[in-house]
mmCIF file of C-alpha atoms and ligand atoms in Angstrom:
data_model
loop_
_atom_site.group_PDB
_atom_site.id
_atom_site.type_symbol
_atom_site.label_atom_id
_atom_site.label_comp_id
_atom_site.label_asym_id
_atom_site.label_seq_id
_atom_site.Cartn_x
_atom_site.Cartn_y
_atom_site.Cartn_z
ATOM 1 C CA MET B 1 1.453 -3.635 -25.438
ATOM 2 C CA SER B 2 2.780 -7.074 -24.633
ATOM 3 C CA GLN B 3 0.833 -10.239 -25.500
ATOM 4 C CA LYS B 4 0.239 -11.349 -21.939
ATOM 5 C CA PRO B 5 -2.146 -9.250 -19.827
ATOM 6 C CA VAL B 6 -0.540 -6.644 -17.587
ATOM 7 C CA ALA B 7 -2.312 -4.415 -15.088
ATOM 8 C CA LEU B 8 -1.788 -2.361 -11.976
ATOM 9 C CA VAL B 9 -3.817 -0.637 -9.279
ATOM 10 C CA LEU B 10 -2.725 2.108 -6.877
ATOM 11 C CA HIS B 11 -4.434 3.420 -3.782
ATOM 12 C CA GLY B 12 -3.835 6.544 -1.744
ATOM 13 C CA GLY B 13 -5.916 5.533 1.245
ATOM 14 C CA ALA B 14 -9.520 4.820 2.158
ATOM 15 C CA GLY B 15 -9.788 7.585 4.750
ATOM 16 C CA VAL B 16 -11.585 10.285 2.795
ATOM 17 C CA LEU B 17 -14.221 12.844 3.666
ATOM 18 C CA ALA B 18 -17.392 12.798 1.575
ATOM 19 C CA GLU B 19 -17.461 16.574 1.162
ATOM 20 C CA ARG B 20 -13.796 17.076 0.256
ATOM 21 C CA ALA B 21 -12.353 17.043 -3.296
ATOM 22 C CA TYR B 22 -9.161 15.106 -3.903
ATOM 23 C CA ASP B 23 -8.226 16.490 -7.333
ATOM 24 C CA ARG B 24 -4.483 16.755 -6.620
ATOM 25 C CA GLU B 25 -4.237 13.241 -5.246
ATOM 26 C CA ILE B 26 -6.255 11.764 -8.103
ATOM 27 C CA ALA B 27 -4.204 13.612 -10.731
ATOM 28 C CA HIS B 28 -1.043 12.336 -9.036
ATOM 29 C CA LEU B 29 -2.306 8.737 -8.887
ATOM 30 C CA GLU B 30 -3.343 8.948 -12.530
ATOM 31 C CA GLU B 31 0.087 10.203 -13.544
ATOM 32 C CA LEU B 32 1.723 7.340 -11.635
ATOM 33 C CA ALA B 33 -0.639 4.780 -13.206
ATOM 34 C CA ILE B 34 0.416 6.030 -16.654
ATOM 35 C CA LYS B 35 4.099 5.711 -15.703
ATOM 36 C CA GLY B 36 3.442 2.204 -14.394
ATOM 37 C CA ARG B 37 1.525 1.208 -17.516
ATOM 38 C CA ASP B 38 4.371 2.426 -19.728
ATOM 39 C CA ARG B 39 6.935 0.511 -17.702
ATOM 40 C CA LEU B 40 4.786 -2.635 -17.892
ATOM 41 C CA ALA B 41 4.667 -2.255 -21.673
ATOM 42 C CA ARG B 42 8.477 -2.103 -21.695
ATOM 43 C CA GLY B 43 8.631 -5.383 -19.775
ATOM 44 C CA ASP B 44 9.756 -3.997 -16.408
ATOM 45 C CA LYS B 45 9.379 -6.238 -13.360
ATOM 46 C CA ALA B 46 6.383 -5.963 -11.032
ATOM 47 C CA VAL B 47 8.578 -5.524 -7.939
ATOM 48 C CA ASP B 48 10.547 -2.629 -9.479
ATOM 49 C CA ILE B 49 7.393 -0.860 -10.611
ATOM 50 C CA ALA B 50 5.642 -1.332 -7.253
ATOM 51 C CA VAL B 51 8.600 0.059 -5.286
ATOM 52 C CA THR B 52 9.069 3.046 -7.614
ATOM 53 C CA LEU B 53 5.396 4.008 -7.525
ATOM 54 C CA VAL B 54 5.042 3.577 -3.760
ATOM 55 C CA ARG B 55 8.207 5.633 -3.214
ATOM 56 C CA ALA B 56 6.754 8.401 -5.398
ATOM 57 C CA MET B 57 3.649 8.410 -3.201
ATOM 58 C CA GLU B 58 5.775 8.374 -0.026
ATOM 59 C CA GLU B 59 7.790 11.378 -1.226
ATOM 60 C CA SER B 60 4.829 13.397 -2.447
ATOM 61 C CA GLY B 61 3.479 14.404 0.969
ATOM 62 C CA LEU B 62 -0.047 13.930 -0.410
ATOM 63 C CA TYR B 63 -0.884 10.814 1.583
ATOM 64 C CA VAL B 64 -0.515 9.512 5.136
ATOM 65 C CA ALA B 65 2.697 7.697 4.255
ATOM 66 C CA GLY B 66 6.303 8.853 3.994
ATOM 67 C CA LYS B 67 6.486 12.669 3.989
ATOM 68 C CA GLY B 68 2.749 13.074 4.623
ATOM 69 C CA ALA B 69 2.748 10.863 7.742
ATOM 70 C CA SER B 70 1.441 12.118 11.095
ATOM 71 C CA PRO B 71 3.248 11.867 14.427
ATOM 72 C CA ASN B 72 2.078 9.363 17.033
ATOM 73 C CA THR B 73 0.958 10.401 20.526
ATOM 74 C CA ALA B 74 4.587 10.637 21.598
ATOM 75 C CA GLY B 75 5.320 13.054 18.740
ATOM 76 C CA ARG B 76 7.370 10.469 16.829
ATOM 77 C CA TYR B 77 7.063 9.460 13.199
ATOM 78 C CA GLU B 78 6.999 5.656 13.179
ATOM 79 C CA LEU B 79 6.271 4.269 9.716
ATOM 80 C CA ASP B 80 5.289 0.782 8.503
ATOM 81 C CA ALA B 81 5.667 -0.842 5.073
ATOM 82 C CA SER B 82 5.673 -4.249 3.422
ATOM 83 C CA ILE B 83 6.185 -5.897 0.062
ATOM 84 C CA MET B 84 5.422 -9.376 -1.254
ATOM 85 C CA GLU B 85 6.148 -11.113 -4.556
ATOM 86 C CA GLY B 86 3.771 -13.701 -5.976
ATOM 87 C CA PRO B 87 5.913 -16.389 -7.605
ATOM 88 C CA ASP B 88 7.768 -17.599 -4.510
ATOM 89 C CA ARG B 89 5.889 -15.608 -1.847
ATOM 90 C CA ARG B 90 9.033 -13.754 -0.836
ATOM 91 C CA ALA B 91 8.151 -10.950 1.540
ATOM 92 C CA GLY B 92 9.749 -8.160 3.553
ATOM 93 C CA ALA B 93 8.442 -5.591 6.000
ATOM 94 C CA VAL B 94 9.473 -2.880 8.431
ATOM 95 C CA ALA B 95 7.483 -1.680 11.440
ATOM 96 C CA ALA B 96 7.854 1.494 13.511
ATOM 97 C CA LEU B 97 10.704 2.640 11.270
ATOM 98 C CA GLU B 98 12.020 6.133 12.005
ATOM 99 C CA GLY B 99 14.155 8.432 9.871
ATOM 100 C CA PHE B 100 13.900 7.180 6.263
ATOM 101 C CA VAL B 101 12.441 8.752 3.119
ATOM 102 C CA SER B 102 11.097 5.490 1.717
ATOM 103 C CA PRO B 103 9.961 2.760 4.124
ATOM 104 C CA ILE B 104 9.011 0.591 1.129
ATOM 105 C CA GLN B 105 12.669 0.531 0.071
ATOM 106 C CA ALA B 106 13.593 -0.601 3.576
ATOM 107 C CA ALA B 107 10.966 -3.362 3.318
ATOM 108 C CA ARG B 108 12.513 -4.467 0.043
ATOM 109 C CA VAL B 109 15.923 -4.676 1.740
ATOM 110 C CA VAL B 110 14.411 -6.956 4.407
ATOM 111 C CA MET B 111 12.959 -9.152 1.635
ATOM 112 C CA GLU B 112 16.074 -9.312 -0.516
ATOM 113 C CA ALA B 113 18.991 -9.034 1.884
ATOM 114 C CA THR B 114 17.884 -10.883 5.027
ATOM 115 C CA PRO B 115 16.322 -14.268 5.841
ATOM 116 C CA HIS B 116 13.607 -12.403 7.786
ATOM 117 C CA VAL B 117 10.171 -11.137 6.850
ATOM 118 C CA LEU B 118 9.573 -8.375 9.418
ATOM 119 C CA ILE B 119 12.084 -6.177 11.252
ATOM 120 C CA ALA B 120 10.953 -3.490 13.692
ATOM 121 C CA GLY B 121 12.193 -0.278 15.275
ATOM 122 C CA ALA B 122 15.905 0.389 15.683
ATOM 123 C CA GLY B 123 16.752 -2.938 14.023
ATOM 124 C CA ALA B 124 14.800 -1.897 10.933
ATOM 125 C CA ALA B 125 16.654 1.429 10.846
ATOM 126 C CA ASP B 126 19.951 -0.411 11.215
ATOM 127 C CA ILE B 127 19.369 -2.750 8.262
ATOM 128 C CA ALA B 128 18.035 0.124 6.122
ATOM 129 C CA ARG B 129 21.074 2.272 6.944
ATOM 130 C CA SER B 130 23.523 -0.528 6.197
ATOM 131 C CA HIS B 131 21.945 -0.919 2.734
ATOM 132 C CA GLU B 132 22.074 2.808 2.057
ATOM 133 C CA VAL B 133 18.362 3.440 2.047
ATOM 134 C CA GLU B 134 18.082 7.234 1.980
ATOM 135 C CA GLU B 135 17.892 8.821 5.432
ATOM 136 C CA ILE B 136 15.927 11.983 6.129
ATOM 137 C CA ALA B 137 18.445 14.786 6.538
ATOM 138 C CA GLU B 138 16.332 16.962 8.841
ATOM 139 C CA PRO B 139 13.580 14.884 10.484
ATOM 140 C CA GLU B 140 12.370 17.889 12.519
ATOM 141 C CA SER B 141 11.220 19.760 9.405
ATOM 142 C CA TYR B 142 10.737 16.944 6.870
ATOM 143 C CA TYR B 143 7.187 15.810 7.580
ATOM 144 C CA THR B 144 4.142 17.694 6.316
ATOM 145 C CA PRO B 145 1.239 15.668 7.765
ATOM 146 C CA ALA B 146 -1.458 15.134 5.136
ATOM 147 C CA ALA B 147 -4.052 14.390 7.851
ATOM 148 C CA VAL B 148 -4.284 17.329 10.212
ATOM 149 C CA ALA B 149 -5.015 16.361 13.819
ATOM 150 C CA ASP B 150 -8.510 17.724 13.949
ATOM 151 C CA ASP B 151 -11.481 15.503 14.622
ATOM 152 C CA ARG B 152 -12.985 16.136 11.228
ATOM 153 C CA GLU B 153 -9.848 15.187 9.401
ATOM 154 C CA ILE B 154 -9.098 11.783 7.970
ATOM 155 C CA ALA B 155 -7.746 9.088 10.236
ATOM 156 C CA THR B 156 -6.246 6.857 7.537
ATOM 157 C CA GLY B 157 -4.397 7.405 4.242
ATOM 158 C CA THR B 158 -2.010 4.562 3.508
ATOM 159 C CA VAL B 159 -0.618 4.048 0.005
ATOM 160 C CA GLY B 160 -0.400 0.803 -1.932
ATOM 161 C CA CYS B 161 0.262 -0.744 -5.310
ATOM 162 C CA VAL B 162 -0.525 -4.125 -6.876
ATOM 163 C CA VAL B 163 1.019 -5.166 -10.186
ATOM 164 C CA LEU B 164 0.783 -7.996 -12.723
ATOM 165 C CA ASP B 165 3.794 -7.817 -15.066
ATOM 166 C CA SER B 166 4.403 -9.239 -18.527
ATOM 167 C CA GLU B 167 6.088 -12.338 -17.048
ATOM 168 C CA GLY B 168 2.825 -13.098 -15.230
ATOM 169 C CA HIS B 169 4.398 -12.172 -11.876
ATOM 170 C CA LEU B 170 2.354 -10.468 -9.192
ATOM 171 C CA CYS B 171 3.618 -8.062 -6.546
ATOM 172 C CA ALA B 172 1.932 -6.063 -3.763
ATOM 173 C CA ALA B 173 3.409 -3.174 -1.763
ATOM 174 C CA THR B 174 1.915 -1.024 1.013
ATOM 175 C CA SER B 175 3.320 1.883 3.070
ATOM 176 C CA THR B 176 1.823 3.982 5.862
ATOM 177 C CA GLY B 177 2.285 6.466 8.643
ATOM 178 C CA GLY B 178 -0.434 4.522 10.457
ATOM 179 C CA THR B 179 -3.670 5.747 11.926
ATOM 180 C CA LEU B 180 -4.037 9.259 13.267
ATOM 181 C CA ARG B 181 -3.104 9.692 16.945
ATOM 182 C CA LYS B 182 -1.834 6.135 17.190
ATOM 183 C CA ARG B 183 0.035 5.190 20.351
ATOM 184 C CA TRP B 184 3.788 5.078 20.495
ATOM 185 C CA GLY B 185 4.839 1.611 19.301
ATOM 186 C CA ARG B 186 1.481 0.805 17.705
ATOM 187 C CA VAL B 187 1.821 -1.320 14.575
ATOM 188 C CA GLY B 188 -1.106 -1.773 12.191
ATOM 189 C CA ASP B 189 -1.929 -4.133 9.359
ATOM 190 C CA THR B 190 0.357 -2.556 6.763
ATOM 191 C CA PRO B 191 3.594 -4.413 7.642
ATOM 192 C CA ILE B 192 1.785 -7.636 8.552
ATOM 193 C CA ILE B 193 2.009 -10.061 5.659
ATOM 194 C CA GLY B 194 -1.469 -11.528 5.138
ATOM 195 C CA SER B 195 -3.249 -8.586 6.776
ATOM 196 C CA GLY B 196 -2.268 -5.426 4.869
ATOM 197 C CA THR B 197 -0.347 -6.984 1.974
ATOM 198 C CA TRP B 198 -0.403 -10.311 0.155
ATOM 199 C CA ALA B 199 0.805 -11.763 -3.137
ATOM 200 C CA ASP B 200 0.888 -15.325 -4.423
ATOM 201 C CA ALA B 201 0.528 -17.013 -7.809
ATOM 202 C CA ARG B 202 -3.173 -16.123 -7.828
ATOM 203 C CA VAL B 203 -3.539 -12.550 -6.665
ATOM 204 C CA ALA B 204 -1.789 -9.434 -5.290
ATOM 205 C CA VAL B 205 -3.602 -7.419 -2.605
ATOM 206 C CA SER B 206 -2.987 -4.136 -0.748
ATOM 207 C CA CYS B 207 -5.273 -2.822 2.010
ATOM 208 C CA THR B 208 -6.028 0.507 3.634
ATOM 209 C CA GLY B 209 -8.280 1.382 6.528
ATOM 210 C CA GLN B 210 -8.556 0.754 10.248
ATOM 211 C CA GLY B 211 -5.653 -1.637 10.554
ATOM 212 C CA GLU B 212 -6.817 -3.387 13.708
ATOM 213 C CA PHE B 213 -9.853 -4.718 11.820
ATOM 214 C CA PHE B 214 -7.776 -5.778 8.818
ATOM 215 C CA MET B 215 -5.505 -7.702 11.185
ATOM 216 C CA ARG B 216 -8.439 -9.426 12.877
ATOM 217 C CA ALA B 217 -9.838 -10.357 9.447
ATOM 218 C CA ASN B 218 -6.449 -11.452 8.049
ATOM 219 C CA ALA B 219 -7.786 -9.403 5.167
ATOM 220 C CA ALA B 220 -5.227 -9.522 2.342
ATOM 221 C CA ALA B 221 -4.604 -13.278 2.541
ATOM 222 C CA ASP B 222 -8.335 -13.927 2.872
ATOM 223 C CA VAL B 223 -8.882 -12.472 -0.621
ATOM 224 C CA SER B 224 -6.686 -15.253 -2.002
ATOM 225 C CA ALA B 225 -8.279 -17.891 0.264
ATOM 226 C CA ARG B 226 -11.771 -16.986 -0.939
ATOM 227 C CA ILE B 227 -10.666 -17.440 -4.552
ATOM 228 C CA ARG B 228 -8.872 -20.676 -3.769
ATOM 229 C CA TYR B 229 -11.347 -22.390 -1.470
ATOM 230 C CA LEU B 230 -14.676 -20.841 -2.433
ATOM 231 C CA GLY B 231 -14.028 -20.421 -6.138
ATOM 232 C CA ALA B 232 -14.959 -16.745 -5.729
ATOM 233 C CA SER B 233 -14.177 -14.257 -8.486
ATOM 234 C CA LEU B 234 -11.603 -11.605 -7.602
ATOM 235 C CA ASP B 235 -14.272 -8.975 -7.080
ATOM 236 C CA GLN B 236 -16.485 -11.311 -5.008
ATOM 237 C CA ALA B 237 -13.499 -12.165 -2.829
ATOM 238 C CA VAL B 238 -12.662 -8.494 -2.215
ATOM 239 C CA ARG B 239 -16.294 -7.647 -1.430
ATOM 240 C CA GLY B 240 -16.556 -10.648 0.902
ATOM 241 C CA VAL B 241 -13.521 -9.541 2.912
ATOM 242 C CA LEU B 242 -14.870 -5.990 3.179
ATOM 243 C CA GLU B 243 -18.211 -7.383 4.402
ATOM 244 C CA ASP B 244 -16.358 -9.327 7.068
ATOM 245 C CA ILE B 245 -14.483 -6.173 8.139
ATOM 246 C CA GLY B 246 -17.754 -4.231 8.153
ATOM 247 C CA ALA B 247 -19.372 -6.904 10.346
ATOM 248 C CA LEU B 248 -16.527 -6.462 12.837
ATOM 249 C CA GLY B 249 -17.236 -2.708 12.846
ATOM 250 C CA GLY B 250 -14.293 -1.607 10.701
ATOM 251 C CA ASP B 251 -13.914 0.259 7.456
ATOM 252 C CA GLY B 252 -11.383 0.680 4.697
ATOM 253 C CA GLY B 253 -10.562 -0.397 1.179
ATOM 254 C CA ILE B 254 -8.791 -3.082 -0.822
ATOM 255 C CA ILE B 255 -7.086 -3.105 -4.212
ATOM 256 C CA ALA B 256 -6.263 -6.356 -5.998
ATOM 257 C CA VAL B 257 -5.116 -7.757 -9.326
ATOM 258 C CA ASP B 258 -5.126 -11.410 -10.344
ATOM 259 C CA SER B 259 -2.964 -13.527 -12.616
ATOM 260 C CA VAL B 260 -5.126 -12.870 -15.698
ATOM 261 C CA GLY B 261 -5.272 -9.098 -15.208
ATOM 262 C CA LYS B 262 -8.660 -8.751 -13.522
ATOM 263 C CA VAL B 263 -8.638 -5.816 -11.139
ATOM 264 C CA SER B 264 -10.697 -4.754 -8.144
ATOM 265 C CA ALA B 265 -10.742 -1.533 -6.085
ATOM 266 C CA ARG B 266 -13.456 -1.564 -3.396
ATOM 267 C CA TYR B 267 -14.092 0.155 -0.061
ATOM 268 C CA ASN B 268 -16.734 0.317 2.638
ATOM 269 C CA SER B 269 -15.589 3.758 3.831
ATOM 270 C CA GLN B 270 -16.607 7.091 2.282
ATOM 271 C CA GLY B 271 -14.253 6.495 -0.629
ATOM 272 C CA MET B 272 -10.742 5.449 -1.615
ATOM 273 C CA LYS B 273 -8.298 7.430 -3.722
ATOM 274 C CA HIS B 274 -7.221 5.032 -6.447
ATOM 275 C CA ALA B 275 -6.079 4.650 -10.053
ATOM 276 C CA ILE B 276 -6.083 1.639 -12.352
ATOM 277 C CA ALA B 277 -4.051 0.776 -15.445
ATOM 278 C CA HIS B 278 -6.299 -1.817 -17.114
ATOM 279 C CA PRO B 279 -4.980 -4.623 -19.347
ATOM 280 C CA ASP B 280 -6.216 -2.746 -22.466
ATOM 281 C CA GLY B 281 -4.067 0.240 -21.474
ATOM 282 C CA LYS B 282 -6.962 2.368 -20.309
ATOM 283 C CA ILE B 283 -6.421 4.428 -17.153
ATOM 284 C CA THR B 284 -9.246 5.110 -14.702
ATOM 285 C CA ALA B 285 -8.961 7.021 -11.425
ATOM 286 C CA GLY B 286 -11.202 8.440 -8.714
ATOM 287 C CA VAL B 287 -12.219 8.592 -5.091
ATOM 288 C CA ARG B 288 -15.595 6.913 -5.450
HETATM 289 N N1 LIG M 1 -4.168 0.554 7.607
HETATM 290 C C1 LIG M 1 -3.329 1.592 8.144
HETATM 291 C C2 LIG M 1 -3.027 1.314 9.589
HETATM 292 O O1 LIG M 1 -3.917 0.891 10.297
HETATM 293 C C3 LIG M 1 -3.906 2.950 8.014
HETATM 294 C C4 LIG M 1 -4.403 3.344 6.640
HETATM 295 O O2 LIG M 1 -4.796 2.523 5.842
HETATM 296 O O3 LIG M 1 -4.368 4.530 6.335
HETATM 297 O O4 LIG M 1 -1.937 1.600 10.025
#
């Protein structure tokens, strides 16, 4: 392991049912956390690790992101994603993107190849296509919704990753198919920098849950603000934001890592699929 602390946290969504087992998802998250840990030990960059791991979750069909996304009320698959790097607060996001395997790769293109932070709809597809982000060959048969449209099924299942690399750089990435039965054109917290995703020199944060509440709480950025202005610990800051969301009537979860490798994975829903690669190399994973 490198001298400086490294750590990462992954989530596969806070929309879980108390009575259901999530063995496949947890095994998958654990496997990805091990891959991430090994890449951190080799000195790979936070942004590269975050994009690779989020893409693997998008492609798996196990979560409500990428292949596992659900259609909106108009029967369309409109996906959201965002990424942010800590050192210079560079950020990129796509909203209501249709037709691509990996929305997080499209978000990275927005961050690295444009002066913009957020591009939506057909414009997002255009920039992704012009940078050769992989298009879905047969959109009609590609998606295998992980949340079946049945009232007992989960309404949320975003994926996210936060990383502290051996250079001390933080990165956060989040990708989603959005909430179940969302309206055509609805955009949630996931592509909104400060709401669903945040990274600065202090902390990297990725959220999951009822996006409208995370937007009204400015959730991801508020984790950093609580550390900065209140002197809160990372875990206190995450709990404080979830209390605020709970007071508004919302639920969900938050993962975060700070610049010294402290990690937090909390939720006020029935659980959150997550895995952690701790600074000592230990891997932990679970739903609750
Ligand atoms: N936060 C996402 C949204 O509202 C949903 C989720 O976390 O699963 O679009």
